[in-house]
Short mmCIF file of C-alpha atoms in Angstrom, two decimals:
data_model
loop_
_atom_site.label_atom_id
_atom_site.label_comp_id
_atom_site.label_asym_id
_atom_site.label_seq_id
_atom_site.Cartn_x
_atom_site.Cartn_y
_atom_site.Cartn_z
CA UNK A 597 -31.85 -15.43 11.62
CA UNK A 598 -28.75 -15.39 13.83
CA UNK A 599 -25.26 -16.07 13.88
CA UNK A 600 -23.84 -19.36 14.86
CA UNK A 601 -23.56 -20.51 18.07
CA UNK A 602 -20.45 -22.12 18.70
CA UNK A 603 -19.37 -23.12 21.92
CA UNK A 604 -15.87 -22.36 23.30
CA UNK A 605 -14.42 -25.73 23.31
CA UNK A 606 -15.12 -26.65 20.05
CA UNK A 607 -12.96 -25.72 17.22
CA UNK A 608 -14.41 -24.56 13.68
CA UNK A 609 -10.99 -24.54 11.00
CA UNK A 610 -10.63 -21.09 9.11
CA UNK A 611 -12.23 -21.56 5.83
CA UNK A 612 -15.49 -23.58 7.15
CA UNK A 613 -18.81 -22.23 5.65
CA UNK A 614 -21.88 -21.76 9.09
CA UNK A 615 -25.20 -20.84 8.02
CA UNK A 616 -27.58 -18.84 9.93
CA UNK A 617 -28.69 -20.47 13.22
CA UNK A 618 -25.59 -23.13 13.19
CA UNK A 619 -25.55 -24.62 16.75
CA UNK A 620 -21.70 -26.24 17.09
CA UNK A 621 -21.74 -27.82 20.60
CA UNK A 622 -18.84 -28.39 23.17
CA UNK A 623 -16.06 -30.13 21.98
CA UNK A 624 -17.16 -30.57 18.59
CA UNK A 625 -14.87 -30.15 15.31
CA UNK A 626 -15.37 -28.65 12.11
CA UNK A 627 -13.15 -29.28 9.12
CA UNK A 628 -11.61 -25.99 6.50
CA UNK A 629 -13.62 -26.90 3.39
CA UNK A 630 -16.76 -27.92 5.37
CA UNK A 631 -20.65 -26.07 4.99
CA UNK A 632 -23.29 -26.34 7.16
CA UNK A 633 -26.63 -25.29 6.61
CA UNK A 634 -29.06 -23.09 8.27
CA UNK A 635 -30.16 -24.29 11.64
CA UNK A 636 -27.45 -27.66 11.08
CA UNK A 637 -26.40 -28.69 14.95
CA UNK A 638 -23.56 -30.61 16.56
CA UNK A 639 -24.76 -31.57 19.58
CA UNK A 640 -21.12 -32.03 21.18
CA UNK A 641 -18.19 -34.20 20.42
CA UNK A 642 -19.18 -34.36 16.62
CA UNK A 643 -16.49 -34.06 14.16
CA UNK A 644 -16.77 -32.83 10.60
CA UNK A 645 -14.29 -32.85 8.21
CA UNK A 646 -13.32 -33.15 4.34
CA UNK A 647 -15.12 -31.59 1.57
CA UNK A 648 -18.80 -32.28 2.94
CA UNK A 649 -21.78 -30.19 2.70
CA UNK A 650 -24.71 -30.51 5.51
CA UNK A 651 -27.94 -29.39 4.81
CA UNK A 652 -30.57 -27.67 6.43
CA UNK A 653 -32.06 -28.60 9.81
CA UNK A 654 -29.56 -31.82 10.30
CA UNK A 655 -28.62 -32.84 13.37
CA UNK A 656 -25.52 -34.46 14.59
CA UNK A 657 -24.73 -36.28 17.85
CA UNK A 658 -21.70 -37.33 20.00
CA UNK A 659 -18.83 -39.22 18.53
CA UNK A 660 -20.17 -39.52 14.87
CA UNK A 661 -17.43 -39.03 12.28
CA UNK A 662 -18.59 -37.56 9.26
CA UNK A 663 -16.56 -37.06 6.08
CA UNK A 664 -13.10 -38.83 7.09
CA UNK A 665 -11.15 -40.38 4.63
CA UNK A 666 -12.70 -43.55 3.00
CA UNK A 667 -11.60 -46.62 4.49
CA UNK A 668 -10.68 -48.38 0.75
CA UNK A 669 -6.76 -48.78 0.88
CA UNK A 670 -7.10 -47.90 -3.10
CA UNK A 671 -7.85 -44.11 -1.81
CA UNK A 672 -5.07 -42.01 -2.45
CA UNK A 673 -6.34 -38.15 -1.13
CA UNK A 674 -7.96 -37.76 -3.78
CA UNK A 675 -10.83 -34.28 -3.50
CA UNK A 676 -13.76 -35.97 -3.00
CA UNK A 677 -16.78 -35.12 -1.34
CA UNK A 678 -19.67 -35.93 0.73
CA UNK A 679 -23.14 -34.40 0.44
CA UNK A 680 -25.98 -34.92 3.19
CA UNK A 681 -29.45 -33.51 2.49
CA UNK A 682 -32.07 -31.81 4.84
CA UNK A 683 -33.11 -32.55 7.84
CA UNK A 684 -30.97 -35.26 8.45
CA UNK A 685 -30.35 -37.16 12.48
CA UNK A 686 -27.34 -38.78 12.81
CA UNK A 687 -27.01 -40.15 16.05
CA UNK A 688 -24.14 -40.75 17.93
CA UNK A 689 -20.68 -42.77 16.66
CA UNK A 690 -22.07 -42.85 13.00
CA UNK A 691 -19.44 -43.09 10.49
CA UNK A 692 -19.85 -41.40 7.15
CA UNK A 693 -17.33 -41.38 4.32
CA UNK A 694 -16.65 -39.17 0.92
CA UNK A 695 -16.30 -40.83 -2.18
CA UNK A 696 -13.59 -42.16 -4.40
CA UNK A 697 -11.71 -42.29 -7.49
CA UNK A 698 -13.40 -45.36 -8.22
CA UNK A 699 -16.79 -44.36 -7.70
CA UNK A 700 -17.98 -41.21 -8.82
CA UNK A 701 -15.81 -38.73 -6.09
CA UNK A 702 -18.77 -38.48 -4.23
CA UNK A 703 -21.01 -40.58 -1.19
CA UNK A 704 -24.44 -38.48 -0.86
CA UNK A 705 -27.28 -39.01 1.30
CA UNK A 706 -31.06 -37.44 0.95
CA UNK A 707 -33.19 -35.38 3.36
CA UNK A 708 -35.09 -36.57 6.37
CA UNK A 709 -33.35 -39.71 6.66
CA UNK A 710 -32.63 -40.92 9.70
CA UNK A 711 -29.43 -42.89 10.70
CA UNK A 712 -29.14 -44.37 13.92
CA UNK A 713 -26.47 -45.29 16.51
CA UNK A 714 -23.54 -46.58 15.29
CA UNK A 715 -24.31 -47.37 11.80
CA UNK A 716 -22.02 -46.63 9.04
CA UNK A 717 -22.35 -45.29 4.86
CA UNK A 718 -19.33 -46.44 2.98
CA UNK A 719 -17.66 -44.45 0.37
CA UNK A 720 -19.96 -43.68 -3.01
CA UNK A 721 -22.78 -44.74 -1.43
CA UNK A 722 -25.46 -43.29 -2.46
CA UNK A 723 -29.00 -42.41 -0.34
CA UNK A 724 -32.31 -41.46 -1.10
CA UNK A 725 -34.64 -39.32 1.14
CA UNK A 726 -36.69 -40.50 3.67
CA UNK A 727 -33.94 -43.49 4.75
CA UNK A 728 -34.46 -44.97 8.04
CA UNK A 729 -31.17 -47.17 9.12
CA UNK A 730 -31.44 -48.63 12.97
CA UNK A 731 -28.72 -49.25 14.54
CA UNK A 732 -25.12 -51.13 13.46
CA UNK A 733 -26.18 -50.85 9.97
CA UNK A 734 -23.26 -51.69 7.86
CA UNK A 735 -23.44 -50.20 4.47
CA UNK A 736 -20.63 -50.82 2.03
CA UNK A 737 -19.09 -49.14 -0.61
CA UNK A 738 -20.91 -48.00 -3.96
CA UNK A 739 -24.61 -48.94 -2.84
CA UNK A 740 -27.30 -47.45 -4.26
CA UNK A 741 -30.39 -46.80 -2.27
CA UNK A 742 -33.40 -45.95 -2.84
CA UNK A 743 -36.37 -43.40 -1.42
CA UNK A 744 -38.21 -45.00 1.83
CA UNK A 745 -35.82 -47.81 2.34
CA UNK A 746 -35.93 -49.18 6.33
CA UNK A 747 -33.31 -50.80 7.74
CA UNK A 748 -33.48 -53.61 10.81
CA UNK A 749 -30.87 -53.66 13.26
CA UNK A 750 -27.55 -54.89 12.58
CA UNK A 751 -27.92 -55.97 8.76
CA UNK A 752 -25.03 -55.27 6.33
CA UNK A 753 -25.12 -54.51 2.54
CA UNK A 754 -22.85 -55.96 0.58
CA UNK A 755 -20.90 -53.27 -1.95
CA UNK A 756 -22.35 -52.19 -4.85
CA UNK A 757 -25.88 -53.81 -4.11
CA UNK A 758 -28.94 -52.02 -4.96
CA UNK A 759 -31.72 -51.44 -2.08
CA UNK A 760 -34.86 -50.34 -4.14
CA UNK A 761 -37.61 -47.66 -3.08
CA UNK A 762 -39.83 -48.41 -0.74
CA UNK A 763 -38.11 -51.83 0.38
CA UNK A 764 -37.30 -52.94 3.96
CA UNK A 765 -34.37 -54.89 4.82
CA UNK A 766 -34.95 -56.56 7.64
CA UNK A 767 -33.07 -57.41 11.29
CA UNK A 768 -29.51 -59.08 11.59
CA UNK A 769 -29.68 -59.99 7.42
CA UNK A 770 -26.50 -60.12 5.12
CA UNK A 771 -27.50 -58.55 1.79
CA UNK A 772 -25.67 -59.63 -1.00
CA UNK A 773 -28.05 -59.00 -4.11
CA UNK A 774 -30.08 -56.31 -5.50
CA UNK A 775 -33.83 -56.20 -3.59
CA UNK A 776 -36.52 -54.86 -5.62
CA UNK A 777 -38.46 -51.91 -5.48
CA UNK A 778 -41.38 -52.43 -2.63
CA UNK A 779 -39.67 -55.86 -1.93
CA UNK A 780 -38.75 -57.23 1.67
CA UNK A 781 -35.62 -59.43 2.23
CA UNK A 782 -34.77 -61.07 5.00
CA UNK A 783 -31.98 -63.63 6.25
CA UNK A 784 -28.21 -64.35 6.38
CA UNK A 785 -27.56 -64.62 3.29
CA UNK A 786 -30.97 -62.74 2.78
CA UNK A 787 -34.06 -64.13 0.33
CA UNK A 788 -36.81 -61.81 -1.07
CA UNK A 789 -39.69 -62.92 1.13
CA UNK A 790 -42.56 -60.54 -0.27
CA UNK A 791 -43.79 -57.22 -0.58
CA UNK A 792 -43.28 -54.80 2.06
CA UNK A 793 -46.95 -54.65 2.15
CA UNK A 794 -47.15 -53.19 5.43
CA UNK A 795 -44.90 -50.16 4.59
CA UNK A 796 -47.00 -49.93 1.34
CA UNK A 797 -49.85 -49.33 3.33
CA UNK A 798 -48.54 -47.10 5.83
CA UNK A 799 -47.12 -44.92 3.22
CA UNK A 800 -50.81 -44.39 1.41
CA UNK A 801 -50.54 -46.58 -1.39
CA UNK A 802 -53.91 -47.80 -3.33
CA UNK A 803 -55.55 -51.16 -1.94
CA UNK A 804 -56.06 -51.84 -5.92
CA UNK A 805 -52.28 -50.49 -6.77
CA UNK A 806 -51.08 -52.65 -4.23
CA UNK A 807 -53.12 -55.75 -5.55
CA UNK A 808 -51.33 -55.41 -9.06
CA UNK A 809 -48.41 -55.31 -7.82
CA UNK A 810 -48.37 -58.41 -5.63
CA UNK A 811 -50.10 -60.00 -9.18
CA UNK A 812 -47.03 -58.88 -11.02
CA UNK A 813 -44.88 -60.29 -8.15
CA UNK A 814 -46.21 -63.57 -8.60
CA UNK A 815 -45.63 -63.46 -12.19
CA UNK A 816 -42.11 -62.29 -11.84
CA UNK A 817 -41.07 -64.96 -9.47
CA UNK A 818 -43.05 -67.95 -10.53
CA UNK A 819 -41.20 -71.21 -11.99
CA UNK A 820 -42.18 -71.41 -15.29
CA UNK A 821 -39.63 -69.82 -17.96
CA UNK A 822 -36.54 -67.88 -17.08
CA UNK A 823 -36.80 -64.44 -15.12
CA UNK A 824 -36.32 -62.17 -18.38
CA UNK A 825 -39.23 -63.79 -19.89
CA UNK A 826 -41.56 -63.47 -17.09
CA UNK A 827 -39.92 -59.62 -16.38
CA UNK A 828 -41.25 -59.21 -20.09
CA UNK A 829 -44.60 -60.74 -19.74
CA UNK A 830 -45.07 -58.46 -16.37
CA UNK A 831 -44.46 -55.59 -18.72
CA UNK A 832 -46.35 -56.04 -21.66
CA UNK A 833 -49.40 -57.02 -18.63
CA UNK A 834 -48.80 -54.22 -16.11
CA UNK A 835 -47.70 -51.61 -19.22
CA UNK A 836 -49.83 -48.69 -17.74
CA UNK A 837 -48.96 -49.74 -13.69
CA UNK A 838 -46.22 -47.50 -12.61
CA UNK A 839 -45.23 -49.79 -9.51
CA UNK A 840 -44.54 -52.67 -11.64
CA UNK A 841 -42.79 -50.98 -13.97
CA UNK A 842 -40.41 -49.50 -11.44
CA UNK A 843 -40.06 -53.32 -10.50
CA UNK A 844 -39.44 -54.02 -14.41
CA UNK A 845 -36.77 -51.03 -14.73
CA UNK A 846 -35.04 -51.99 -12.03
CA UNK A 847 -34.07 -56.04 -12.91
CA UNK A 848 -33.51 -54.45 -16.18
CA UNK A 849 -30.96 -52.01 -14.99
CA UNK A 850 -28.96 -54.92 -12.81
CA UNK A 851 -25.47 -55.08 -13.46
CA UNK A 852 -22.64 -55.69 -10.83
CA UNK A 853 -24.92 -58.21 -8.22
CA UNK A 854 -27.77 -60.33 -9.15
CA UNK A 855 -31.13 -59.55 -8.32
CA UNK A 856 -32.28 -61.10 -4.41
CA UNK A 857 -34.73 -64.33 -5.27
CA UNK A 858 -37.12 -65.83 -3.11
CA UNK A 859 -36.09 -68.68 -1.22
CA UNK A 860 -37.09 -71.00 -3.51
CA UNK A 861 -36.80 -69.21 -6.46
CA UNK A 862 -39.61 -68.36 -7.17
CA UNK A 863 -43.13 -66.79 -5.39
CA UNK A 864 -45.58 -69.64 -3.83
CA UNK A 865 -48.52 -67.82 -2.37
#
């Protein structure tokens, strides 16, 4: 282990906590009540500030902003924080906010996510690991996102939506209701339009697993009775399938947006 690096154009506040290894490139800022992590890097023009923790192995790149005050006029200084995990790549002109009053005091994103050019994570958001979001990703304040979510290009999440694990949002859509676990949505204003099979499949899941769940889908999403009844049938069915019943637990849990139908209500294949 080694002491940081910092080069001589960039300016690290008194108070700011460097791990071991800390690369701080040229012209790059760091904030008082900032910590980085072992082997965290700025890669130059990056600036750092508020209460925000970095974990280990993250890398920043020019022009991202990370841990500015919100941008929610109800925000009133309060000491709020941002937390990103492990091995993190934010690339460059990312914007990143801390939490608020209203939300928890706190915006935190996972390990190995990446977040690409340009995109930004509101205030209180909160990200699981493993997050992919291309570039010009807009997400707003107080979503909640689950582990293995992709984002297209350009799509934007309305606030307080729920992404679900393992879902992929894709290109250019508008998001304005909860998407379900595994679930792909797609569109301006988006529609569920299936499983993300093709991520399922890619990330190791069982042919058979994967065959229950589209079952259950189908079930869920069909057109006769109302959605809690065929949410209840799918878990009395699928009682000993955990997929499903992540699918179950999650339209049970939905409270501030309504859960993201198929076009046409319900699933035809």
């Amino acid at each position: 282990m080694t002491a940081p690096l910092i080069h001589p154009t960039a300016i690290v506040a008194d108070g700011a906590r460097l791990g071991a290894d800390v690369r701080i490139g040229p012209y790059s800022i760091v904030g008082s009540n900032v910590t980085l992590g072992d082997k965290v890097e700025l890669v130059s023009h990056a600036v750092v500030e508020g209460n925000t923790t970095i974990g280990p192995g993250t890398r920043i790149f020019p022009f991202a902003s990370v841990g500015h005050e919100p941008q929610d006029l109800k925000f009133h200084g309060e000491n709020s924080r941002l937390e990103i995990g492990a091995n993190c790549t934010i690339r460059e002109s990312v914007t990143i906010n801390p939490g608020t009053e209203g939300g928890g005091m706190v915006t935190r994103i996972g390990d190995n996510c990446l977040i690409m050019a340009n995109a930004h994570v509101a205030h209180d958001a909160i990200l699981g690991n493993n997050v992919i979001m291309a570039n010009y990703v807009g997400v707003a304040g107080h979503v909640q996102v689950g582990d293995n979510v992709i984002f297209g290009g350009t799509c934007v999440i309305h606030q307080f939506t729920r992404i679900g694990a393992h879902a992929f949002i894709g290109a250019q859509s508008m998001v304005d209701g909860d998407v379900i676990p595994y679930g792909m949505a797609v569109g301006n204003r988006a529609t569920l339009t299936g499983l993300n099979l093709i991520g399922l499949k890619r990330r190791g899941f069982e042919r058979e697993a994967i065959h229950r769940l589209r079952a259950a889908y189908r079930q869920i999403f069909a057109s006769e009775g109302t959605l809690r009844e065929r949410v209840e049938d799918a878990a009395e069915i699928f009682s000993q399938d955990a997929l499903v019943q992540d699918v179950v637990r999650f339209i049970a849990d939905a409270q501030d947006r309504p859960i993201l139908l198929p076009r046409n209500g319900h699933e035809t294949e």
